[in-house]
Amino acid sequence: MYRTLYPDAPGLHHAWYSKEKRNGSFALEKCQCMRFQYRYHLDWFKRIFGFIILLISLGALAWNETFLLNPCTKLITISNSRQAVESSQSYHEGMQAVTVLKSPEAILPENDGKLVYVSGYLDIFEPLQDAPYGVSIAAVKLKRRVQMYQWTETKNEQDEELPNAYSSYRHAKEWKDKLIDSSKFVIKEYQNPKQIPIESQVRLSNKVHLGKFTLGPELNEKFNNFIQFTSGERPDNQDIKMHMGLYYHSADIWNPSVGDLRIQFSFAGPADSFVSVIAKQAGHELRSYETESGNEIAFIHEGKRSHWEIFTKEHSTLTAYCWIFRSLTWIFSIFGTSMASKTFSAINRRNPIVQNLMSAGPTKFSIVCATFMCLSTIGSIWFHHKPLFGILLFTFSTSLLLYYALLGSENNFSNCKLPHRKNFLPRYLQD
């Protein structure tokens, strides 16, 4: 009836309808193809990025183990400061080579060039001074910290995702150690000075004595346990004001202006403090000692400590830094292996060990493989230094890998469901 009344209306077999249908199918196929290409390229990017992370992690781990065996340590340890990382070889060599001196008041020529342990009180004959502020103290280091009152600009948290043109900013005045470049502010009406007129600095005493010995410059540089102090006298300059141990270059310390300064003084290594030193006796000086492997030993600890306690402290620090770095590289290796796991399974498609590991799940596969590669890397580095330790690491890593591979094969066999025995019987016998 419809075709009789409307003979020219397009139908299912009309050319125009067929063309539109073909165009729609083509567009759908093209969209699906583009989506597949996007996922394909993204998948390969993840694999390549995972391989890069894995290689960098293993390379960093190998470098760390090599560095622990042959580092270049020109370090000195002060209590409550960042401590040194020393090699295992230098540690044992220093323990065997150290000579204990009974008193720092006698310099024996037969110990010249040897690694010695000595303890005593610091003597500083010339105090460090900062004349404009009337500061003077007998210490190894005198630090002057200068802060300037400046404008700061921060974007409001609710506008973090908006462009700069649509964001709001908050400006505040704060004391800062470094100069803030106000030319980079979005709102230009807030301006800071172009430079800080007085610089922060650390003054170092060149004549620090321990009995008859003089500490070398490499030892003096390592006093970093600073203590804040203030002078008992007011500076001669009336423009400098004092408040709460700070020196102000300001007309009003209660309402400072942009560009005002405040200065804080601190010292490290005060005179008459008791220290324990392990270093080389070079004439009347104590300098860094070079081991046979080319490393340098120079340690100083505040307080009375034996040479055994100092080396034990250094060795515990070595162990702590070592395991922190190993843990970080192991975690990154897990991430890299997880991202590149599909490539491992594709390359070793017919390898039953890899397939059994993959059947345990991607997480367990990544952890086991990363552990195997990290332990093998550590074992290969330590094999030349301690063969037994290297062999034990190789054995443990290989056993771990084989254990989970065999465990995966047993799981695959147990998960394989066979049909019930009665299903093989004819239907009339199953009842």
C-alpha positions as a printed Julia matrix, in Angstrom:
431×3 Matrix{Float64}:
   0.0     0.0    0.0
   2.79    2.42   0.97
   4.79    1.66  -2.17
   1.64    2.16  -4.29
   1.0     5.62  -2.86
   4.69    6.65  -2.71
   6.52    4.85  -5.5
   9.5     7.25  -5.46
  10.21    7.08  -1.71
  13.64    5.6   -0.86
  13.53    2.06   0.42
  15.93   -0.46   1.9
  17.32   -1.3   -1.51
  17.5     2.29  -2.72
  20.9     3.51  -3.87
  20.88    6.54  -1.53
  20.06    4.42   1.53
  22.71    1.87   0.67
  25.3     4.62   0.23
  24.53    6.18   3.63
  24.71    2.76   5.24
  28.06    2.08   3.66
  29.39    5.47   4.8
  28.24    4.81   8.37
  29.86    1.39   8.42
  33.08    2.85   7.03
  33.13    5.58   9.69
  32.57    3.0   12.44
  35.35    0.78  11.1
  37.68    3.78  10.84
  36.94    4.8   14.43
  37.59    1.27  15.67
  40.83    1.13  13.68
  42.02    4.44  15.15
  41.16    3.22  18.64
  43.11    0.01  18.05
  46.11    1.97  16.74
  46.02    4.27  19.77
  45.95    1.34  22.17
  48.65   -0.42  20.18
  51.01    2.57  20.27
  50.25    3.25  23.94
  50.98   -0.38  24.79
  54.32   -0.28  23.01
  55.19    3.03  24.68
  54.55    1.46  28.08
  56.73   -1.52  27.19
  59.64    0.63  26.0
  59.33    2.93  29.0
  59.27   -0.1   31.29
  62.45   -1.46  29.7
  64.14    1.93  30.18
  63.17    2.05  33.86
  64.38   -1.52  34.34
  67.75   -0.88  32.68
  68.29    2.35  34.61
  67.42    0.64  37.89
  69.79   -2.27  37.3
  72.52    0.11  36.12
  72.1     2.28  39.2
  72.19   -0.81  41.4
  75.43   -1.98  39.76
  76.92    1.5   40.15
  75.93    1.57  43.8
  77.59   -1.77  44.52
  80.73   -0.71  42.62
  80.75    2.6   44.48
  80.5     0.78  47.79
  83.53   -1.26  46.83
  85.56    1.61  45.35
  84.16    4.99  46.34
  85.92    8.34  46.5
  85.12    9.4   50.05
  86.47   12.7   51.22
  84.03   12.76  54.08
  84.08   13.47  57.77
  81.38   12.64  60.29
  80.04   15.02  62.93
  77.34   13.94  65.35
  73.85   15.14  64.31
  75.04   15.84  60.75
  74.95   14.02  57.49
  77.24   11.05  57.8
  79.66    9.53  55.35
  79.39    6.45  53.21
  82.64    4.51  53.19
  83.64    1.43  51.3
  83.98   -2.0   52.84
  87.58   -2.32  51.7
  88.63    1.03  53.15
  86.84    0.22  56.39
  88.78   -2.99  56.95
  92.05   -1.47  55.78
  91.65    1.48  58.12
  90.87   -0.78  61.06
  94.1    -2.68  60.51
  96.29    0.35  59.78
  95.2     2.79  62.52
  97.69    3.7   65.24
  96.31    4.89  68.57
  98.09    7.92  70.06
  97.97    8.25  73.82
  98.15   12.03  73.85
  97.98   14.85  71.26
 100.69   16.74  73.13
 103.53   14.66  71.66
 104.25   14.3   67.94
 106.25   11.14  67.2
 108.23   11.17  63.92
 107.83    7.4   63.42
 104.08    7.9   62.92
 104.53   10.36  60.08
 102.43    9.27  57.09
 100.43    6.75  59.12
  96.74    6.65  59.93
  96.42    7.73  63.56
  93.68    8.08  66.13
  93.89   10.98  68.54
  91.44   12.74  70.85
  91.55   15.95  72.82
  90.31   19.52  73.15
  90.22   22.04  70.32
  92.38   25.14  70.65
  91.61   28.23  68.55
  93.95   31.15  69.14
  92.42   33.67  66.72
  88.64   34.17  67.08
  86.42   34.73  64.07
  84.91   38.2   63.84
  82.28   40.2   61.99
  83.24   43.75  62.95
  80.16   45.72  61.72
  77.98   43.72  64.12
  80.43   43.37  66.99
  80.44   39.58  66.72
  83.51   37.62  67.81
  83.8    33.96  68.8
  86.52   31.31  69.05
  85.17   28.59  66.79
  86.06   26.69  63.63
  83.21   28.24  61.6
  81.17   31.44  61.82
  78.08   31.59  59.63
  76.19   34.76  58.75
  72.67   34.17  57.46
  71.03   37.13  55.72
  67.29   37.32  54.99
  65.42   40.05  53.12
  61.78   41.06  53.45
  60.21   40.43  50.03
  56.98   39.98  48.13
  55.86   36.44  47.27
  53.22   35.4   44.76
  51.23   32.17  44.98
  48.28   30.92  42.95
  45.16   30.06  44.9
  44.57   26.33  45.29
  41.11   26.37  43.72
  42.58   27.97  40.58
  45.49   25.56  40.08
  43.97   23.98  36.95
  42.93   27.28  35.35
  45.09   29.33  32.94
  46.96   32.32  34.34
  44.5    34.78  32.79
  41.6    33.28  34.78
  43.46   32.57  38.03
  43.64   34.61  41.2
  46.88   35.15  43.11
  47.79   35.87  46.68
  50.66   38.21  47.56
  52.36   38.33  50.94
  55.52   39.74  52.5
  57.92   37.16  53.91
  61.52   36.85  55.08
  63.48   34.92  52.44
  67.1    33.75  52.24
  67.28   34.09  48.46
  66.23   36.9   46.16
  62.78   36.47  44.61
  62.61   37.73  41.03
  59.49   39.9   40.95
  59.76   40.34  37.17
  58.28   36.84  36.84
  55.15   37.79  38.8
  51.88   37.76  36.89
  50.78   40.94  38.63
  53.55   43.48  38.03
  52.65   46.05  40.68
  54.48   44.04  43.39
  58.21   44.71  43.05
  61.25   43.43  44.98
  64.78   44.87  45.05
  67.16   43.7   42.34
  69.76   42.37  44.77
  70.51   41.7   48.44
  73.04   44.3   49.63
  74.64   42.0   52.24
  75.51   38.41  51.34
  75.34   35.32  53.5
  78.73   33.78  54.17
  80.66   31.24  56.24
  84.03   32.2   57.69
  86.54   29.44  58.39
  89.36   29.48  60.88
  92.73   28.51  59.43
  94.41   27.74  62.75
  92.59   25.01  64.64
  94.79   22.98  66.98
  94.34   19.65  68.72
  97.17   19.6   71.22
 100.36   19.93  69.17
  98.55   18.97  65.96
  96.92   21.33  63.48
  93.73   20.24  61.71
  93.93   20.33  57.94
  91.47   22.37  55.84
  89.57   19.27  54.71
  88.81   18.54  58.37
  87.83   22.1   59.24
  85.38   22.19  56.33
  83.33   19.38  57.83
  82.21   21.09  61.01
  78.53   21.6   60.2
  76.73   21.35  63.54
  75.86   25.06  63.82
  74.58   26.69  67.02
  72.84   30.06  66.95
  74.25   32.84  69.16
  74.28   36.62  69.56
  76.89   39.08  70.72
  76.7    40.64  74.16
  77.5    44.07  72.72
  75.39   46.26  70.5
  76.89   47.26  67.14
  78.34   50.75  66.77
  76.08   51.49  63.81
  72.86   52.98  65.18
  70.94   51.89  62.07
  71.36   48.25  63.13
  68.81   47.14  65.7
  68.85   43.97  67.83
  65.87   41.86  68.84
  65.64   38.21  69.94
  69.2    37.45  68.83
  68.7    38.94  65.35
  70.24   42.04  63.77
  67.82   44.21  61.76
  68.5    46.76  59.05
  65.08   48.33  59.36
  63.5    51.61  60.43
  60.77   49.72  62.3
  61.37   46.08  63.25
  57.67   45.66  64.13
  56.5    46.86  60.7
  59.32   46.03  58.27
  59.29   47.27  54.7
  60.17   45.43  51.51
  63.96   45.41  51.21
  64.69   45.37  54.96
  67.29   42.88  56.21
  67.68   40.67  59.24
  70.87   38.78  60.09
  71.45   35.7   62.21
  74.83   34.39  63.4
  75.75   30.81  64.3
  78.97   28.91  64.94
  80.28   25.35  64.64
  83.21   23.66  66.36
  83.64   25.85  69.44
  86.97   26.06  71.22
  87.6    23.7   74.16
  85.21   21.09  72.74
  86.38   17.49  72.97
  86.74   15.64  69.65
  88.02   12.27  68.42
  89.87   12.23  65.1
  91.07    9.53  62.72
  93.35   10.98  60.03
  96.87   10.85  58.63
  99.75   12.39  60.54
 101.59   14.65  58.09
 104.26   16.36  60.16
 102.37   18.47  62.68
  99.14   18.37  60.65
  96.23   15.93  60.53
  95.19   15.36  56.92
  93.12   12.83  54.98
  94.61    9.33  54.69
  94.7     7.64  51.28
  94.16    3.87  51.3
  95.65    1.37  48.87
  92.43    1.4   46.83
  92.67    5.18  46.39
  90.03    6.16  48.93
  90.48    8.83  51.57
  89.74    8.48  55.28
  89.23   11.49  57.52
  86.77   11.22  60.42
  86.0    13.41  63.38
  83.39   12.84  66.07
  82.38   15.11  68.89
  83.01   13.64  72.32
  85.19   10.82  73.55
  84.96    7.82  71.22
  87.39    5.02  70.59
  88.65    4.22  67.11
  86.59    1.02  67.2
  83.4     3.0   67.91
  84.15    5.44  65.09
  84.69    2.71  62.51
  81.62    0.82  63.75
  79.55    3.98  63.36
  80.85    4.48  59.83
  80.14    0.87  58.93
  76.56    1.07  60.21
  76.07    4.22  58.14
  77.43    2.38  55.11
  74.95   -0.44  55.65
  71.99    1.92  56.07
  72.7     3.92  52.91
  73.38    0.71  51.01
  70.03   -0.88  51.85
  68.08    2.32  51.22
  69.52    2.54  47.71
  68.97   -1.16  47.08
  65.35   -0.91  48.17
  64.68    2.03  45.86
  66.23    0.31  42.84
  64.29   -2.89  43.62
  60.98   -0.97  43.71
  61.73    0.75  40.39
  62.71   -2.61  38.9
  59.3    -3.98  39.87
  57.57   -1.09  38.09
  59.73   -1.54  35.01
  59.16   -5.29  34.88
  55.42   -4.81  35.33
  55.23   -2.41  32.38
  57.36   -4.65  30.16
  55.83   -7.97  31.25
  53.9    -8.47  27.98
  57.11   -8.2   26.01
  58.75  -10.83  28.21
  55.86  -13.22  27.62
  55.84  -12.52  23.85
  59.58  -13.11  23.43
  59.55  -16.24  25.57
  56.2   -17.54  24.38
  57.37  -21.14  24.3
  59.44  -20.95  27.46
  57.58  -22.93  30.14
  59.3   -21.09  33.0
  58.1   -17.68  31.82
  54.62  -18.99  31.08
  54.36  -20.58  34.52
  55.47  -17.33  36.15
  52.96  -15.35  34.1
  50.19  -17.69  35.16
  50.79  -16.67  38.78
  49.64  -13.13  37.98
  51.35   -9.94  36.77
  52.14   -8.67  40.28
  53.88  -11.83  41.45
  55.65  -12.14  38.09
  57.05   -8.6   38.41
  58.18   -9.07  42.0
  59.88  -12.42  41.36
  61.63  -11.28  38.17
  62.76   -7.98  39.7
  64.1    -9.78  42.77
  65.94  -12.28  40.58
  67.57   -9.59  38.43
  68.53   -7.38  41.39
  70.06  -10.22  43.4
  71.91  -11.48  40.32
  73.32   -8.0   39.69
  74.5    -7.66  43.28
  75.97  -11.16  43.22
  77.91  -10.49  40.01
  79.45   -7.32  41.48
  80.39   -8.9   44.8
  81.64  -12.17  43.28
  85.13  -10.76  42.63
  85.35   -9.27  46.13
  83.65  -12.03  48.15
  83.09  -15.14  45.97
  81.1   -17.04  48.6
  78.69  -14.14  49.1
  78.22  -13.77  45.34
  77.55  -17.5   44.89
  74.99  -17.45  47.71
  73.13  -14.56  46.07
  73.14  -16.34  42.7
  71.88  -19.56  44.29
  69.13  -17.84  46.24
  67.87  -15.81  43.27
  67.84  -18.84  40.97
  66.11  -21.0   43.57
  63.45  -18.32  44.08
  62.79  -18.13  40.35
  62.58  -21.9   39.9
  60.38  -22.31  42.96
  57.7   -19.95  41.65
  58.04  -21.4   38.15
  57.39  -24.93  39.41
  54.66  -23.67  41.72
  52.97  -22.06  38.73
  53.09  -25.3   36.76
  51.46  -27.2   39.65
  48.74  -24.57  39.87
  48.09  -24.84  36.15
  47.74  -28.62  36.44
  45.46  -28.4   39.47
  43.26  -25.77  37.79
  42.76  -27.97  34.73
  39.2   -29.38  35.2
  38.58  -32.81  33.68
  35.04  -33.99  32.93
  33.39  -36.25  35.48
  33.9   -39.96  34.97
  30.23  -40.73  34.51
  30.02  -38.24  31.63
  31.93  -40.74  29.51
  29.16  -43.33  30.0
  26.12  -43.55  27.77
  23.1   -41.61  28.98
  21.1   -44.7   29.82
  23.93  -45.86  32.17
  24.51  -42.5   33.96
  21.39  -42.91  36.08
